[in-house]
Structure formats: structure tokens, C-alpha cells
Coordinates of C-alpha atoms and ligand atoms in Angstrom, one line a residue:
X15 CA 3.5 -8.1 -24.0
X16 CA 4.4 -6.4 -27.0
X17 CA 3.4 -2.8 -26.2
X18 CA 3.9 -1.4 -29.7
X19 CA 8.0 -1.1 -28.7
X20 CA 9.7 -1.1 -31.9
X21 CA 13.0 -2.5 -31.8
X22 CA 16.2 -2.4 -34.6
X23 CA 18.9 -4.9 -34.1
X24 CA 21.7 -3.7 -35.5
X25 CA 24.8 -6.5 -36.3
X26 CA 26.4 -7.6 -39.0
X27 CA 26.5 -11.3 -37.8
X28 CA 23.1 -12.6 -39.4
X29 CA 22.9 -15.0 -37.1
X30 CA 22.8 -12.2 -34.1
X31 CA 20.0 -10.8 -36.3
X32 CA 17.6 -13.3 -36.6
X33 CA 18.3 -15.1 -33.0
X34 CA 17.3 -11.8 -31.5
X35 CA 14.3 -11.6 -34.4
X36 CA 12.9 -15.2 -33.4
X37 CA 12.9 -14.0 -29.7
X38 CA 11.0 -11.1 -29.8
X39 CA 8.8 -11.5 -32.7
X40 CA 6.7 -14.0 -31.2
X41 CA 6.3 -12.0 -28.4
X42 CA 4.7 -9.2 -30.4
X43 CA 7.5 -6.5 -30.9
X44 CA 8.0 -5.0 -33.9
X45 CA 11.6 -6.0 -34.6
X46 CA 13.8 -4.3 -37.7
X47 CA 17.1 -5.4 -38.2
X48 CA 20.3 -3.6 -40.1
X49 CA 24.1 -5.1 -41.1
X50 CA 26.0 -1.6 -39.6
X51 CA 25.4 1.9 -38.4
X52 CA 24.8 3.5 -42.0
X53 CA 21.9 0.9 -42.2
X54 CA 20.3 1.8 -38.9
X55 CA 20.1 5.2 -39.4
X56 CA 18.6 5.0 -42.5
X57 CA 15.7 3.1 -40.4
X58 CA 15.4 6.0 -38.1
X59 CA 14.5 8.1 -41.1
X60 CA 11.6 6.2 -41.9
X61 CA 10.0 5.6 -38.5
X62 CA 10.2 5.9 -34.8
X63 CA 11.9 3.5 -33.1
X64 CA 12.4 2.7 -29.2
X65 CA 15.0 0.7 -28.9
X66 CA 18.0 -0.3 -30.5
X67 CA 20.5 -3.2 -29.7
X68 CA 24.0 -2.9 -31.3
X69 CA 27.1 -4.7 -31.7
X70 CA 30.5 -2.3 -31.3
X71 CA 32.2 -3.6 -35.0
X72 CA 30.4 -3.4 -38.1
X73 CA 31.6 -2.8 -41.7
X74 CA 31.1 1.3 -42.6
X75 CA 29.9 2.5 -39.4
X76 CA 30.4 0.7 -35.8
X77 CA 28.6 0.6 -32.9
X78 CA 30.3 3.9 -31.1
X79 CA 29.4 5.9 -33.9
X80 CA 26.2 5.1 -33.8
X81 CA 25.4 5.6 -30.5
X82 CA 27.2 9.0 -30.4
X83 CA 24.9 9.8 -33.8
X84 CA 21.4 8.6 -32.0
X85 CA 22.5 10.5 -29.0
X86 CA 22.7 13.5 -30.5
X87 CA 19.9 13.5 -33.1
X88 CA 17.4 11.1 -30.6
X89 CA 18.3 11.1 -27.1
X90 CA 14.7 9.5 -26.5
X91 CA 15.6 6.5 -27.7
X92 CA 17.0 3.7 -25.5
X93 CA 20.8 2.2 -27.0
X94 CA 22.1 -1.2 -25.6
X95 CA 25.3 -2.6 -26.9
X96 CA 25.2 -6.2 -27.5
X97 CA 28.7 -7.1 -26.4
X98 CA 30.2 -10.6 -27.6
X99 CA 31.1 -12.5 -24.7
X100 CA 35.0 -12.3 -24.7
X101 CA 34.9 -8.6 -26.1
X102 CA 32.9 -7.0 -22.6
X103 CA 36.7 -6.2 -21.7
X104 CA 37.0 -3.7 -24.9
X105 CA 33.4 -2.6 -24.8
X106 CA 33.8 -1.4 -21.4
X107 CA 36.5 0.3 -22.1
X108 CA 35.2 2.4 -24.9
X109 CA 31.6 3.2 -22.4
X110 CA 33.7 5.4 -21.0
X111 CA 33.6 7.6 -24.1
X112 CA 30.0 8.1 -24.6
X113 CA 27.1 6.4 -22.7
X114 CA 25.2 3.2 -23.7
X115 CA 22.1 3.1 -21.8
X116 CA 23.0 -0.5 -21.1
X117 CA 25.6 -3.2 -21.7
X118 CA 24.3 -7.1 -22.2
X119 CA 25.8 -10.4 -23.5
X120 CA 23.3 -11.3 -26.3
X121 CA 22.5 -14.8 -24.9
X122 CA 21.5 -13.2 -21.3
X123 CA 17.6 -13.7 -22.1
X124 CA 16.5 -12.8 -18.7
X125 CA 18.7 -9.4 -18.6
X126 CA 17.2 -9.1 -22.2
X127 CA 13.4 -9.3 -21.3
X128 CA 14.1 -7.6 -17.9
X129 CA 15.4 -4.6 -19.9
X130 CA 12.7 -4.6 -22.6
X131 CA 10.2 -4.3 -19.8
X132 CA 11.8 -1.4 -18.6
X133 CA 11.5 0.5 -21.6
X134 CA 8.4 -0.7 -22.0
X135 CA 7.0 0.7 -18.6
X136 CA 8.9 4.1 -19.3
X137 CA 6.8 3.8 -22.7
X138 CA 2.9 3.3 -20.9
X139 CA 3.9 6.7 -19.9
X140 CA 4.3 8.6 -22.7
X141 CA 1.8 10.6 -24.3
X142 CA 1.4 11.5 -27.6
X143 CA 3.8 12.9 -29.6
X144 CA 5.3 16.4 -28.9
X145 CA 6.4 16.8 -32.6
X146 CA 2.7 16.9 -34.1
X147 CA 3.7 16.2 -37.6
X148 CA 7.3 14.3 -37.3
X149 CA 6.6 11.0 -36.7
X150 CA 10.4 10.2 -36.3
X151 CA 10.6 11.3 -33.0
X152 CA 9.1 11.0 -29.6
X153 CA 9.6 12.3 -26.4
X154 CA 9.2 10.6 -22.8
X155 CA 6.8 12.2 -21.2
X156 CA 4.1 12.5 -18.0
X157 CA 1.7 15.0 -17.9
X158 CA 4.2 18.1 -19.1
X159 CA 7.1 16.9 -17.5
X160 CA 9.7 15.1 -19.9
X161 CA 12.3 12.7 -19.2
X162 CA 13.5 9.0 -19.4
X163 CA 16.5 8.7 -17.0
X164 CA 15.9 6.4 -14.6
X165 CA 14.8 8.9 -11.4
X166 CA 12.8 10.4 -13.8
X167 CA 10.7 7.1 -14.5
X168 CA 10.5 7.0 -10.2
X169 CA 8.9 10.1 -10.3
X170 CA 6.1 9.4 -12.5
X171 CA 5.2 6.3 -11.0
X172 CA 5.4 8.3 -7.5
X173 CA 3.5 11.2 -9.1
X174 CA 0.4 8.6 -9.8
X175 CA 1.0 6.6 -6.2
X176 CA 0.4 9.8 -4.5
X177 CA -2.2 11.4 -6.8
X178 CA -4.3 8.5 -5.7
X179 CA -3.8 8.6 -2.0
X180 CA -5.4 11.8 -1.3
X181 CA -2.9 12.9 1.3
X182 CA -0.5 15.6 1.7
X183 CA 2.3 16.0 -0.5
X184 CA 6.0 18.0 -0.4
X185 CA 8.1 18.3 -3.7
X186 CA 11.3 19.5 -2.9
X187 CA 14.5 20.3 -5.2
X188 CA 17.2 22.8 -6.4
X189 CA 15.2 26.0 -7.8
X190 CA 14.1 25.2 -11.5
X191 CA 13.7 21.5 -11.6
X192 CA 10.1 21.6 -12.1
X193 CA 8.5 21.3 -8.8
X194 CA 5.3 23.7 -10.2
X195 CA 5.2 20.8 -12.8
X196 CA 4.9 17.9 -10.6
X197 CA 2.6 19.8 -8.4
X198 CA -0.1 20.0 -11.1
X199 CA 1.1 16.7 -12.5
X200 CA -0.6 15.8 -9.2
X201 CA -3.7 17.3 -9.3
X202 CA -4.2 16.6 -12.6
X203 CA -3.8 13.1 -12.1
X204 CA -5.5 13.1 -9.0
X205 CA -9.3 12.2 -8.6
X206 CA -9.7 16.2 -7.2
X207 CA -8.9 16.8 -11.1
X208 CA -12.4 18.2 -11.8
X209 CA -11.7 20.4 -9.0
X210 CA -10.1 24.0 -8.7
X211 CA -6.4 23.9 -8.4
X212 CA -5.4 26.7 -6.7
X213 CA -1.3 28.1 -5.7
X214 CA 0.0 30.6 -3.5
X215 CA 3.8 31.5 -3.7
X216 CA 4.0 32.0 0.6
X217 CA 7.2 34.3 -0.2
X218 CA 5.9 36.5 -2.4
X219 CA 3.7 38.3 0.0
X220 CA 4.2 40.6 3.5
X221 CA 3.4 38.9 6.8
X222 CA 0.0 40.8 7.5
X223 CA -1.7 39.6 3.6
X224 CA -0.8 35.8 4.0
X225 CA -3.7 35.6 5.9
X226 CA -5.9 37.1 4.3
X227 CA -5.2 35.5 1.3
X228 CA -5.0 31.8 2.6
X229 CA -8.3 32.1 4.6
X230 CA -9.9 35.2 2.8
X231 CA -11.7 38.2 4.8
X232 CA -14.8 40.0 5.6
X233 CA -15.1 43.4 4.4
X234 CA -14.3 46.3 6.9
X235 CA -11.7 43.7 8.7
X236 CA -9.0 46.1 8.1
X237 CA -8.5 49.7 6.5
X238 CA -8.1 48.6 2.9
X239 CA -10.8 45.6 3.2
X240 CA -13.4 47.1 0.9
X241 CA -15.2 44.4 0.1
X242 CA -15.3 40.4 1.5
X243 CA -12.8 38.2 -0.3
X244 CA -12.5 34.4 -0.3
X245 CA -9.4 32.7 0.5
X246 CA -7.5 30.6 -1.1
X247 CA -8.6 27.5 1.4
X248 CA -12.2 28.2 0.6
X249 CA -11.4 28.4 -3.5
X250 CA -9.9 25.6 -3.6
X251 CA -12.8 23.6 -1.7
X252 CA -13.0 19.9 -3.5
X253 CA -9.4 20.8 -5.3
X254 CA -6.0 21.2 -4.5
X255 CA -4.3 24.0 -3.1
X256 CA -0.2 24.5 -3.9
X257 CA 1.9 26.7 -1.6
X258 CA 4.9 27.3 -3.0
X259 CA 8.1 28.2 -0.7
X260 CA 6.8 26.7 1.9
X261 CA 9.5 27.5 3.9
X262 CA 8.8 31.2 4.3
X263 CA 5.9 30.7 5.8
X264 CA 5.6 33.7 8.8
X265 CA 5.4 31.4 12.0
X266 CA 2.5 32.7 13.2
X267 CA 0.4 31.8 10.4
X268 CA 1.8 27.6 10.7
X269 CA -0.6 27.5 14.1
X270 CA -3.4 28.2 11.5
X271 CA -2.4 26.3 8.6
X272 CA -2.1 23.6 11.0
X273 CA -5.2 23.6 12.2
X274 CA -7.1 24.0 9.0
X275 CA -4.8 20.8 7.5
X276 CA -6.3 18.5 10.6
X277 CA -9.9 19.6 10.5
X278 CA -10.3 21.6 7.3
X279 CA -12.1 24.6 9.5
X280 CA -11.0 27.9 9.6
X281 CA -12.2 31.8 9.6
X282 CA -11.8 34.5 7.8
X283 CA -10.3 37.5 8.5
X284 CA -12.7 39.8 10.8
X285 CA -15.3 36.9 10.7
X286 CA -16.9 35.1 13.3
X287 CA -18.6 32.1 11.3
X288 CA -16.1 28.8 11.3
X289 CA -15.8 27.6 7.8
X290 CA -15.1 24.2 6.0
X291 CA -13.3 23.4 3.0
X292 CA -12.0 20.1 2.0
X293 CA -8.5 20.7 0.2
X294 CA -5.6 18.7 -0.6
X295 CA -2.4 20.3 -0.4
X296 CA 0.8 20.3 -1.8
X297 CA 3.6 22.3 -0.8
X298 CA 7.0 22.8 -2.4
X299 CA 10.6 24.1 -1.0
X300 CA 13.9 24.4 -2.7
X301 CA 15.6 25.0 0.8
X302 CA 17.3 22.1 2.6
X303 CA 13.8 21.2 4.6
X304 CA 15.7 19.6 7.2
X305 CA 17.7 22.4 8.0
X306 CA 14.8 25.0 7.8
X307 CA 12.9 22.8 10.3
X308 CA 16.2 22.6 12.1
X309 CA 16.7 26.4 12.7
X310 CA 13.0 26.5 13.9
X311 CA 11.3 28.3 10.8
X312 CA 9.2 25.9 10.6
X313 CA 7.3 24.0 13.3
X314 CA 8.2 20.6 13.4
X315 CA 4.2 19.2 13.5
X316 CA 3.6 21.3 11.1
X317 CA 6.5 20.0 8.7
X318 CA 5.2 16.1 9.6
X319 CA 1.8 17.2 8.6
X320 CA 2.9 18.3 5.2
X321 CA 5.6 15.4 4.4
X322 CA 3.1 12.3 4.5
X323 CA 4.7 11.9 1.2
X324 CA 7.2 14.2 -0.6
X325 CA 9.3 13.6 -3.9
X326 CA 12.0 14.6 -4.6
X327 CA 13.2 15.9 -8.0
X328 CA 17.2 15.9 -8.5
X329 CA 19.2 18.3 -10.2
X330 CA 19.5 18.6 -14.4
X331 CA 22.8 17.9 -14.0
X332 CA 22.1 13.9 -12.8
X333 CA 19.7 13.0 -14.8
X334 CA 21.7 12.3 -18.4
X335 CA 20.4 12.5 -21.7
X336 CA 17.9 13.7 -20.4
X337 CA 20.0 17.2 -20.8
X338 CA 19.4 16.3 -24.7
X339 CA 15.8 15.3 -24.9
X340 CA 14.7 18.8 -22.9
X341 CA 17.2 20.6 -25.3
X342 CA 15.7 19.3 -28.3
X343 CA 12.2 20.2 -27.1
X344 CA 13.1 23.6 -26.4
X345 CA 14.5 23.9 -29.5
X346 CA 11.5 22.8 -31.7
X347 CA 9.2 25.2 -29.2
X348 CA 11.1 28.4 -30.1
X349 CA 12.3 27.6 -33.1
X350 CA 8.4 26.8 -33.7
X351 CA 7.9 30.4 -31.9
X352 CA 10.6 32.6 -33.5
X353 CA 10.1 30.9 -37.0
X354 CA 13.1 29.6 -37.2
X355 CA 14.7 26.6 -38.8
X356 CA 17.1 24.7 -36.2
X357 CA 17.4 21.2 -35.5
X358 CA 19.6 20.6 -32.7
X359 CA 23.1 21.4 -31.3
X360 CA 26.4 21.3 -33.1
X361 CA 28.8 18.8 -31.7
X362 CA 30.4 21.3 -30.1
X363 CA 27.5 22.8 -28.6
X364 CA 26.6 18.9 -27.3
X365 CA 29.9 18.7 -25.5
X366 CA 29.3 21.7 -23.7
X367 CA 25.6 21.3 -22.9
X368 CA 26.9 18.1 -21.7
X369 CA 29.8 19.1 -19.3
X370 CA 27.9 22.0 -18.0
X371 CA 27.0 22.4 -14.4
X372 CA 23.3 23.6 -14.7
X373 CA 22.9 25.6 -11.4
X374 CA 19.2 26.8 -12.4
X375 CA 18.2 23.5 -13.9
X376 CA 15.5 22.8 -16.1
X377 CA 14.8 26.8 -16.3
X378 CA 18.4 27.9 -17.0
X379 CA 18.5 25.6 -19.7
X380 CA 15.0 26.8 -21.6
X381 CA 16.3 30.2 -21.4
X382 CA 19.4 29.0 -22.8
X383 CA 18.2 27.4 -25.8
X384 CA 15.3 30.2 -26.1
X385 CA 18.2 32.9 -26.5
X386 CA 20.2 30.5 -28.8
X387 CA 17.7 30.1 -30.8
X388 CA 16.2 33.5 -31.4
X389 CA 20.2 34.6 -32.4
X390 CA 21.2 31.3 -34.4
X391 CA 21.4 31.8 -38.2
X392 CA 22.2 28.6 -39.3
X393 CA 20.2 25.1 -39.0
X394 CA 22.9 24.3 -35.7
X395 CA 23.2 25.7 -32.4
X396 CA 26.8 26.4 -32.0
X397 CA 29.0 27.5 -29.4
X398 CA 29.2 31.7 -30.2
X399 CA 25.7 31.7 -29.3
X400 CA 25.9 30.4 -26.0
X401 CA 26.4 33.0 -22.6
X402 CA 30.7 32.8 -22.2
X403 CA 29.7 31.8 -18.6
X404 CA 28.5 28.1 -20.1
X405 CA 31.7 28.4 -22.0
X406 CA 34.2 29.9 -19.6
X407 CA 35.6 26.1 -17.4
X408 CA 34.7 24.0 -20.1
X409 CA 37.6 21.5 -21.3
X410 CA 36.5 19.2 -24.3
X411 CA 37.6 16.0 -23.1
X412 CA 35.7 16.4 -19.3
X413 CA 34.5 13.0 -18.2
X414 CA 30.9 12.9 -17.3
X415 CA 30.0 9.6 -16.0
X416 CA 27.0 8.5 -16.8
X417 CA 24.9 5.9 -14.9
X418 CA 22.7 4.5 -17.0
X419 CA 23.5 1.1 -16.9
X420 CA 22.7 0.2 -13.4
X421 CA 25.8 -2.1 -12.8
X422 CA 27.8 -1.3 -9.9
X423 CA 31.1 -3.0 -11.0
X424 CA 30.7 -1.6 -14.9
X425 CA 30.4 2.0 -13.2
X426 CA 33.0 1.6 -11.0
X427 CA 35.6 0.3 -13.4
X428 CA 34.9 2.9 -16.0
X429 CA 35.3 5.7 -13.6
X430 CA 38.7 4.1 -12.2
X431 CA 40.1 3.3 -16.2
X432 CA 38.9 6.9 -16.6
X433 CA 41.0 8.9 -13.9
X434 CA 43.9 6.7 -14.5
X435 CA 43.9 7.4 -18.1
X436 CA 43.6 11.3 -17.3
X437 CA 46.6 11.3 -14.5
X438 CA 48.8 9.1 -17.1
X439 CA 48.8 6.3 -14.6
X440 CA 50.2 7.9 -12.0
X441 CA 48.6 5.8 -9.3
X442 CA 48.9 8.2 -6.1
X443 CA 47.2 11.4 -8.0
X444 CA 44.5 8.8 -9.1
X445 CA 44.3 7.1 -5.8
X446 CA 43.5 10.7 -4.0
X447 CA 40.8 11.8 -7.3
X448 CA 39.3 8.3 -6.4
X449 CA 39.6 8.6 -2.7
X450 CA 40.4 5.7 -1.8
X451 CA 43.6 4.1 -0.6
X452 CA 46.7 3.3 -2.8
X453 CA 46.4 -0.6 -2.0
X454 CA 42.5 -0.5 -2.8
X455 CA 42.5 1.1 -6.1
X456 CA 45.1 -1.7 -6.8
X457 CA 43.2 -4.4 -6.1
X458 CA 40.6 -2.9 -8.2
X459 CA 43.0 -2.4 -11.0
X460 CA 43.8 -6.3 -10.3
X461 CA 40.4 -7.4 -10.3
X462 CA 38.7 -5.7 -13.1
X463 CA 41.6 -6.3 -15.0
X464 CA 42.3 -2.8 -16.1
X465 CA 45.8 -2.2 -18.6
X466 CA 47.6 0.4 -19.7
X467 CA 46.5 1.5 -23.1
X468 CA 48.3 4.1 -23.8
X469 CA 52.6 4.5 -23.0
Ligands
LIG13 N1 11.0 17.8 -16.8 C1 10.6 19.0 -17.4 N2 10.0 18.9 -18.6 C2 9.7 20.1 -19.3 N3 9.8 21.3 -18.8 C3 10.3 21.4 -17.5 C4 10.7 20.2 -16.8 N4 11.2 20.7 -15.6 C5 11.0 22.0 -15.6 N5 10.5 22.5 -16.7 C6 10.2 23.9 -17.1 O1 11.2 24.6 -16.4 C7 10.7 25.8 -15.8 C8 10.9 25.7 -14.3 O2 10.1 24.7 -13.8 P1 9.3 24.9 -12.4 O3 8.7 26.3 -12.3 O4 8.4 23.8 -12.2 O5 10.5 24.8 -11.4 P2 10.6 24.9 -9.8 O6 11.2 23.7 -9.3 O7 9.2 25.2 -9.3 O8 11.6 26.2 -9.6 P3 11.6 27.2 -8.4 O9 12.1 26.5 -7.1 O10 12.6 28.3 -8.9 O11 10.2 27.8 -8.2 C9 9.2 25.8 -16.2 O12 9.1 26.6 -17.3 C10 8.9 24.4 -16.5 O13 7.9 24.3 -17.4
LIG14 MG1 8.4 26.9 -8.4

């Protein structure tokens, strides 16, 4: 064990402190310890930590605003709150402000090793630093695709399952969530790696070329057929081959795709002479697949042929902090770029980043922060230099519930405390938000023990 995780406990009970210390030290962690929020900060500016356990009520600076400070200024790293065991009533109430990553007793041992793991394994795949000379800060990260929430950590470990079976692969997902960057995460982790990798965006050309460029031609084949020309099956013999948009396929080429995916033979254009090429492929689609295949663009052997595996990548707008560790990489790449000397969001610029929608993902938001960044003054991104339409439905307060922690019950009563907070108790508007009966969200109210805070 050990895996080079550096750890900060962060209490003001010494006794919490050292417990914690004599567990994991043996084990080979590198453990720091601090009496309050002021304290563990101070550790962050000296070196890079992964993870930090926290208690909610310290002298000077609590466990809240910590977490809301780490958030914003590292979202990389993992924050747990160490809840006393008669206080998980008050902590749970105040997750619904901001998101720990997790929530555990301080005596639970097993949750405690279980959860160290798992920061652990999201840590075997990181690679080195993205901040060459900041040693402060890290970023998760697989090949060039960056992220620590919990679907994200799925991926990679898919990424390297399928890389290693050799077989055909489809990555699907909402336009910009990266699906070029898993498909050469592939490749490049693949044993074809020494090979070509070679793509062909099947949208971006007329009916009568996709040929032509997928299996090449000989020269005369047709009026502007100068010269022969390899295909893209034939380049990309002992590689990989991506077609992007998969779903625009003409239908008439799919008989022909489908015969060069079974035997790997196929002819050019105007040629006679069958050639081989041995090719993995990868395809990718941001259409509902289903439904394409449903509506008969695209032949149903065909589609089975291409999904022996697929992966799937969900939209920005699930994945959690992970919002704030791509924004705080774009934001040392231009700032890098444009010369510039900006270190992160405002606050207010967090709670809008936060609460946005996203609708073109991963790519939306680089060009967000490219723009911000190239007009920004001042060491902040703040909200005048974001597009009004970012701007335009957000209210401060919006709820995003975040689902870190991977308990059912602790989700479930945070987002019922939530929406009864916001309809001021009234328990048939909440009831219908929730949508669920009037009698259930009462029992619920009963059994998690949920009061009235506020008159
Ligand atoms: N997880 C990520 N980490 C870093 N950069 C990312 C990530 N996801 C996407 N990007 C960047 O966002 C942009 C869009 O990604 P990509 O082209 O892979 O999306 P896509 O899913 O293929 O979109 P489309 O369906 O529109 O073709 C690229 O510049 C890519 O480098
Ligand atoms: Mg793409």
C-alpha cells in the first residue's frame, strides 16, 4: 500500500489526529495533520496533497469553509468530513451547501481503507503533472483526458479493458465531451500504438468520395482520379482507424464496411485486385444510436459489428468538480498562451460555472474560459467577462446536487431537506418537485428525521 497518497488530517481534537496518524502511517502514507482550516491551508501551500479528512468545527476556520476554499482553489483534491458520531444529523444538513466528496464516522476503519483505495486507484492513473513547475497542484488525468468524478475513473479503466482486447469499439456522447479524446486514448494505449492512427469524419464528405476515401482508388476510376490513392483502410493497416459520426454513414457504403470489418478485404475504387488490411476500428456518434439504428440509418449487423464494446462518456454537467478541475486547466493553458496572469474564478464566477447547464460540454467550456481569459484584467475571472447567455437563468442560491458520496440515503435526504427548505415547507409543492406522493415524502421526513430549521 502506500502509493505515495499524501494525506492532511485536519481536527482540532488531538486525539482524532494522531488515531488517524497511527493508522495510516504504518501503512506507508504520508500523513500531515493541522488544528483548523487556517492550518491546513497553509499545508497546501507547501506541497501537494491528495487527500484531506476534516472535522466540521474547529477554532478560526471550520470544516465548511475549508472545503468551499479547496474546492475552489484545488478541485483535484479528494475532501472527506470526519463527522463525530452523534453530529452526522448536522453534517448532513450542511452537505447540502457545498459537496464533500464523502461523509465517514472516524472509527469506520473499513469505509476508511475502502475509500483510501479509491483515491488511490484514481491516483495510478495520473500522469505527471500538468503544471510543470507548480508542484502544489495536480490534475487527474489519463492519457489527455482529465477528470476524477467517479464515471470518469470508469472510463479509464474501460479505456485500458478495451485497448487490450483488440476488438471494435463505439464511444458515444452529447457533442463535445471528448469522444476524439477517448478514441486516441485507445489507440494509444492499445498494443496497435506503434501503428498509424488514422480518422475519417463520415459527415464531412458527399456520398460519391466516402468511398474512395475509406477504401482508396486506382487512377482513371473516375473523371477527377488523376492519380491512384490509398484509403483510409489500407493506411491504417497494423493501426487503428476512427470514423467519426458514424451515424451518417450513406447506406450503401455499410454493405462494404461490413464486409471489410469481418474479413479485412476490400477493393479500391476502379480496381480489380482484393486487398487486405488488418485495422481496428473505433467509431463515434453523438446521436441517440438506438434511435438511428431504429429509423433504419444504419443497418442493424452493421451497428452489432461495431458495438462489441462501446463507452459511454456523460455530459459536463454530471460529472462535478470535475467542472472546476477542466476550468483550472484551461485557465493555466491560455493564460500560459495569452501571457496572462489569472489564477482561477471569482466566487461569483464559481457559482455560475457551477449552476450552468453546459449544452456543448467539455468544448463550450474551453472556449469559455479561452475568451475569459484573453479579456480578463485582473488575477480573477469574474462574471462581466462571461457570454450573458451563461448569465441570463442563473439564481445564486440554485441547488446542484452533487453525488459524490455514493450513499443512497445521504443523497436522498439532502435533496428532500433541500426542496423543502426552498418551498418553505410547504409539503404538497415539495411533494410534486420530488415526485412522489404526499404520504411518501412523509415517511421520509419521519425516517431521516428531517426538522424545520428555519420559521
Ligand atoms: N476530459 C477532458 N479533458 C481535457 N480536455 C477535454 C476533455 N474532454 C474534452 N476535451 C476537449 O474538448 C474539446 C472537445 O472534445 P472532443 O473533440 O473529443 O469532443 P467530441 O465528443 O468528439 O465532440 P463532437 O461530438 O462535437 O465531435 C477538445 O478540444 C478536447 O481536447
Ligand atoms: Mg468529435
Amino acid at each position: 500500500m502506500g502509493d505515495d497518497l499524501k494525506i492532511l488530517i485536519v481536527n482540532n481534537d488531538p486525539t482524532i489526529r494522531e488515531t488517524l496518524r497511527d493508522l495510516l502511517e504504518p501503512r506507508g502514507f504520508h500523513v500531515r495533520t493541522a488544528g483548523d482550516g487556517i492550518e491546513a491551508l497553509r499545508c497546501f501551500d507547501q506541497a501537494a496533497l491528495d487527500l484531506v479528512f476534516t472535522g466540521l468545527h474547529m477554532p478560526r476556520m471550520g470544516g465548511m469553509e475549508l472545503l468551499n476554499r479547496l474546492k475552489q482553489r484545488y478541485p483535484e483534491v479528494f475532501v472527506v468530513l470526519l463527522t463525530g458520531n452523534g453530529t452526522t444529523e448536522l453534517a448532513l444538513k450542511e452537505t447540502s451547501q457545498a459537496a464533500f466528496d464523502y461523509v465517514l464516522k472516524p472509527l469506520d476503519q473499513k469505509g476508511l481503507f475502502a475509500l483510501i483505495d479509491r483515491v488511490a486507484e484514481h491516483k495510478r492513473f495520473w500522469k505527471k503533472s500538468i503544471y510543470p513547475h507548480e508542484d502544489r497542484r495536480r490534475t487527474y488525468r489519463f492519457e489527455n483526458i482529465i477528470g476524477k468524478a467517479p464515471q470518469m475513473l470508469d472510463i479509464f479503466h474501460r479505456i485500458q479493458d478495451v485497448a487490450s482486447a483488440d476488438i471494435p469499439v463505439l464511444v458515444t456522447g452529447e457533442s463535445g465531451t471528448g469522444k476524439e479524446l477517448v478514441a486516441s486514448a485507445i489507440h494509444y494505449t492499445s498494443t496497435r500504438k506503434g501503428g498509424p492512427y488514422i480518422k475519417l469524419n463520415c459527415a464531412s464528405l458527399p456520398d460519391g468520395l466516402i468511398e474512395s476515401e475509406l477504401f482508396g482508388h486506382e487512377k482513371g476510376s473516375f473523371t477527377t482520379a488523376v492519380a491512384q490513392k490509398k484509403g483510409r483502410f489500407e493506411l491504417a493497416n497494423g493501426g487503428t482507424l476512427f470514423l467519426d459520426e458514424i451515424g451518417e454513414m450513406p447506406f450503401q457504403m455499410q454493405a462494404k464496411l461490413l464486409r471489410v470489418l469481418d474479413d479485412g478485404n476490400f477493393e479500391r475504387v476502379g480496381g480489380t485486385k482484393t486487398l487486405h488490411s488488418d485495422v481496428r476500428i473505433i467509431c463515434a456518434t453523438n446521436k441517440d444510436i438506438y434511435q438511428v439504428v431504429k429509423e433504419r440509418r444504419i443497418r442493424e449487423d452493421l451497428f452489432y459489428r461495431i458495438n462489441a464494446a462501446s463507452i459511454h462518456l456523460p455530459p459536463l454537467r454530471e460529472r462535478g468538480d470535475d467542472i472546476l478541475l477542466l476550468t483550472n486547466y484551461f485557465v493555466y493553458v491560455y493564460a500560459q498562451k495569452n501571457n496572462k496572469n489569472i489564477k482561477g474564478l471569482s466566487k461569483e464566477s464559481y457559482e455560475i460555472f457551477m449552476s450552468y447547464g453546459w449544452p456543448g460540454n467539455v468544448r463550450e467550456l474551453s472556449n469559455v474560459v479561452e475568451q475569459a481569459v484573453v479579456f480578463s484584467k485582473g488575477s480573477e475571472i469574474t462574471p462581466d467577462r462571461l457570454p450573458e447567455y451563461m448569465k441570463k437563468d442563473f439564481q445564486p442560491k440554485k441547488f446542484v446536487l452533487h453525488l459524490y458520496s455514493r450513499s443512497l440515503p445521504l443523497a436522498e435526504s439532502t435533496l428532500i431537506r433541500k426542496v423543502l427548505d426552498e418551498t418553505n415547507w410547504n409539503l404538497k409543492q415539495a411533494a410534486k418537485e420530488l415526485e412522489i406522493a404526499r404520504g411518501t415524502l412523509y415517511s421520509k421526513i419521519k425516517k431521516y428525521n428531517i426538522k424545520r430549521t428555519s420559521p
